[in-house]
Short mmCIF file of C-alpha atoms in Angstrom, two decimals:
data_model
loop_
_atom_site.label_atom_id
_atom_site.label_comp_id
_atom_site.label_asym_id
_atom_site.label_seq_id
_atom_site.Cartn_x
_atom_site.Cartn_y
_atom_site.Cartn_z
CA UNK A 205 41.01 -14.27 -50.43
CA UNK A 206 38.39 -16.73 -49.15
CA UNK A 207 39.20 -19.89 -47.28
CA UNK A 208 38.30 -23.21 -48.94
CA UNK A 209 34.91 -23.72 -47.29
CA UNK A 210 33.90 -20.11 -46.86
CA UNK A 211 31.04 -18.96 -49.05
CA UNK A 212 30.87 -15.46 -50.49
CA UNK A 213 27.78 -13.29 -50.08
CA UNK A 214 27.08 -13.92 -53.76
CA UNK A 215 27.14 -17.71 -53.22
CA UNK A 216 24.79 -17.37 -50.22
CA UNK A 217 22.49 -15.29 -52.39
CA UNK A 218 22.49 -17.91 -55.17
CA UNK A 219 21.59 -20.63 -52.69
CA UNK A 220 18.81 -18.52 -51.17
CA UNK A 221 17.43 -17.84 -54.67
CA UNK A 222 17.59 -21.55 -55.51
CA UNK A 223 15.77 -22.45 -52.27
CA UNK A 224 13.08 -19.84 -52.94
CA UNK A 225 12.62 -21.10 -56.51
CA UNK A 226 12.19 -24.64 -55.22
CA UNK A 227 9.64 -23.48 -52.61
CA UNK A 228 7.77 -21.57 -55.33
CA UNK A 229 7.62 -24.67 -57.50
CA UNK A 230 6.31 -26.72 -54.57
CA UNK A 231 3.60 -24.08 -54.14
CA UNK A 232 2.65 -24.38 -57.83
CA UNK A 233 2.36 -28.16 -57.45
CA UNK A 234 0.27 -27.69 -54.30
CA UNK A 235 -2.14 -25.47 -56.24
CA UNK A 236 -2.38 -28.06 -59.02
CA UNK A 237 -3.20 -30.78 -56.49
CA UNK A 238 -5.78 -28.48 -54.82
CA UNK A 239 -7.50 -27.99 -58.18
CA UNK A 240 -7.75 -31.77 -58.60
CA UNK A 241 -9.13 -32.07 -55.05
CA UNK A 242 -11.70 -29.38 -55.86
CA UNK A 243 -12.74 -31.35 -58.98
CA UNK A 244 -13.07 -34.46 -56.83
CA UNK A 245 -15.20 -32.61 -54.29
CA UNK A 246 -17.46 -31.17 -57.02
CA UNK A 247 -17.97 -34.66 -58.45
CA UNK A 248 -18.87 -35.95 -54.97
CA UNK A 249 -21.42 -33.18 -54.45
CA UNK A 250 -22.92 -33.79 -57.88
CA UNK A 251 -23.31 -37.49 -57.06
CA UNK A 252 -25.22 -36.62 -53.89
CA UNK A 253 -27.75 -34.68 -55.96
CA UNK A 254 -28.18 -37.23 -58.75
CA UNK A 255 -27.61 -40.69 -57.21
CA UNK A 256 -29.04 -42.99 -54.59
CA UNK A 257 -27.31 -42.94 -51.17
CA UNK A 258 -25.62 -46.31 -51.82
CA UNK A 259 -23.91 -44.87 -54.92
CA UNK A 260 -22.51 -41.78 -53.23
CA UNK A 261 -18.73 -41.31 -53.03
CA UNK A 262 -16.96 -43.17 -50.26
CA UNK A 263 -13.56 -41.47 -50.58
CA UNK A 264 -12.28 -37.92 -50.20
CA UNK A 265 -9.05 -36.47 -51.51
CA UNK A 266 -7.10 -34.41 -48.95
CA UNK A 267 -4.38 -32.01 -50.08
CA UNK A 268 -2.44 -30.13 -47.42
CA UNK A 269 0.59 -27.88 -47.36
CA UNK A 270 3.02 -28.97 -44.64
CA UNK A 271 6.22 -27.01 -44.01
CA UNK A 272 8.23 -27.58 -47.21
CA UNK A 273 6.11 -30.37 -48.64
CA UNK A 274 2.63 -31.26 -49.88
CA UNK A 275 0.51 -34.09 -48.52
CA UNK A 276 -1.83 -35.69 -51.09
CA UNK A 277 -3.86 -38.57 -49.70
CA UNK A 278 -7.20 -40.31 -49.88
CA UNK A 279 -9.46 -40.92 -46.90
CA UNK A 280 -12.35 -43.39 -46.61
CA UNK A 281 -15.40 -41.59 -45.28
CA UNK A 282 -18.34 -43.21 -43.57
CA UNK A 283 -21.12 -41.67 -41.59
CA UNK A 284 -21.83 -42.70 -38.01
CA UNK A 285 -24.55 -41.88 -35.52
CA UNK A 286 -28.31 -41.91 -35.46
CA UNK A 287 -30.31 -40.66 -38.41
CA UNK A 288 -30.48 -36.89 -38.43
CA UNK A 289 -27.35 -36.59 -36.28
CA UNK A 290 -24.92 -38.51 -38.47
CA UNK A 291 -21.39 -37.19 -38.75
CA UNK A 292 -18.54 -38.12 -41.09
CA UNK A 293 -15.74 -40.37 -39.86
CA UNK A 294 -12.62 -40.22 -41.99
CA UNK A 295 -9.90 -42.90 -42.15
CA UNK A 296 -6.59 -42.48 -43.98
CA UNK A 297 -6.01 -44.90 -46.89
CA UNK A 298 -2.33 -45.95 -46.98
CA UNK A 299 -0.64 -45.51 -50.37
CA UNK A 300 2.49 -47.58 -49.94
CA UNK A 301 5.84 -46.70 -51.48
CA UNK A 302 4.49 -45.94 -54.93
CA UNK A 303 3.63 -42.42 -56.06
CA UNK A 304 0.20 -43.69 -57.08
CA UNK A 305 -2.54 -45.43 -55.11
CA UNK A 306 -3.41 -48.99 -56.11
CA UNK A 307 -6.98 -49.26 -57.29
CA UNK A 308 -7.31 -52.25 -54.94
CA UNK A 309 -7.49 -49.65 -52.15
CA UNK A 310 -10.86 -48.53 -53.51
CA UNK A 311 -12.62 -51.88 -54.05
CA UNK A 312 -15.78 -50.80 -52.24
CA UNK A 313 -16.17 -47.56 -54.21
CA UNK A 314 -18.99 -47.34 -56.76
CA UNK A 315 -17.78 -47.86 -60.34
CA UNK A 316 -18.13 -44.18 -61.27
CA UNK A 317 -16.00 -43.19 -58.26
CA UNK A 318 -13.32 -45.80 -59.03
CA UNK A 319 -13.10 -44.44 -62.58
CA UNK A 320 -12.77 -40.88 -61.26
CA UNK A 321 -10.14 -41.85 -58.67
CA UNK A 322 -8.15 -43.67 -61.34
CA UNK A 323 -8.17 -40.54 -63.52
CA UNK A 324 -7.26 -38.27 -60.59
CA UNK A 325 -4.40 -40.60 -59.64
CA UNK A 326 -2.98 -40.35 -63.18
CA UNK A 327 -2.76 -36.60 -62.61
CA UNK A 328 -1.55 -36.81 -58.99
CA UNK A 329 1.24 -39.36 -59.50
CA UNK A 330 3.63 -36.94 -61.28
CA UNK A 331 2.81 -34.19 -58.77
CA UNK A 332 3.78 -36.45 -55.84
CA UNK A 333 6.97 -37.47 -57.64
CA UNK A 334 7.95 -33.86 -58.39
CA UNK A 335 7.20 -32.69 -54.86
CA UNK A 336 9.39 -35.46 -53.41
CA UNK A 337 12.28 -34.54 -55.72
CA UNK A 338 11.99 -30.85 -54.90
CA UNK A 339 11.92 -31.55 -51.15
CA UNK A 340 15.07 -33.67 -51.55
CA UNK A 341 16.70 -30.82 -53.47
CA UNK A 342 15.99 -28.46 -50.58
CA UNK A 343 17.55 -30.94 -48.16
CA UNK A 344 20.66 -31.31 -50.36
CA UNK A 345 21.05 -27.53 -50.53
CA UNK A 346 20.86 -27.31 -46.73
CA UNK A 347 23.42 -30.09 -46.30
CA UNK A 348 25.71 -28.41 -48.81
CA UNK A 349 25.44 -25.06 -47.02
CA UNK A 350 25.99 -26.64 -43.60
CA UNK A 351 29.07 -28.54 -44.81
CA UNK A 352 30.52 -25.42 -46.45
CA UNK A 353 30.00 -23.43 -43.24
CA UNK A 354 31.57 -26.21 -41.16
CA UNK A 355 34.62 -26.28 -43.46
CA UNK A 356 34.98 -22.54 -43.09
CA UNK A 357 34.90 -22.72 -39.31
CA UNK A 358 37.48 -25.55 -39.06
#
């Protein structure tokens, strides 16, 4: 018979399966965000070919996988240095506590880029929200496991 806090092998297995399923879902969301970032990049490249320099995109979408989470953020890009040797300088645009960027953060973007960012943000908002909830679920599972193991050892 098991003690109160002790977990059976089957319970450990269920928790491991749950954790793996959560990680898999985070990976799916990462891939969705990457696809949006790729769309954004393609739009930026297209603008370079069809528009004047002053109407080029000023913002880049960065999507990164970090440990058990996904980072989805915009960066303001400007080019520095002498003509012919210019290089991009990227600065993070803070989002705030919301899951969606305020369009006020992109006031200096050309109208076409603001429209695109607004559309991308409609798609990214639920991804950020889901990633945050899944990460919290992983943390709760770890806390639960740790507490069960502590009970078993007491």
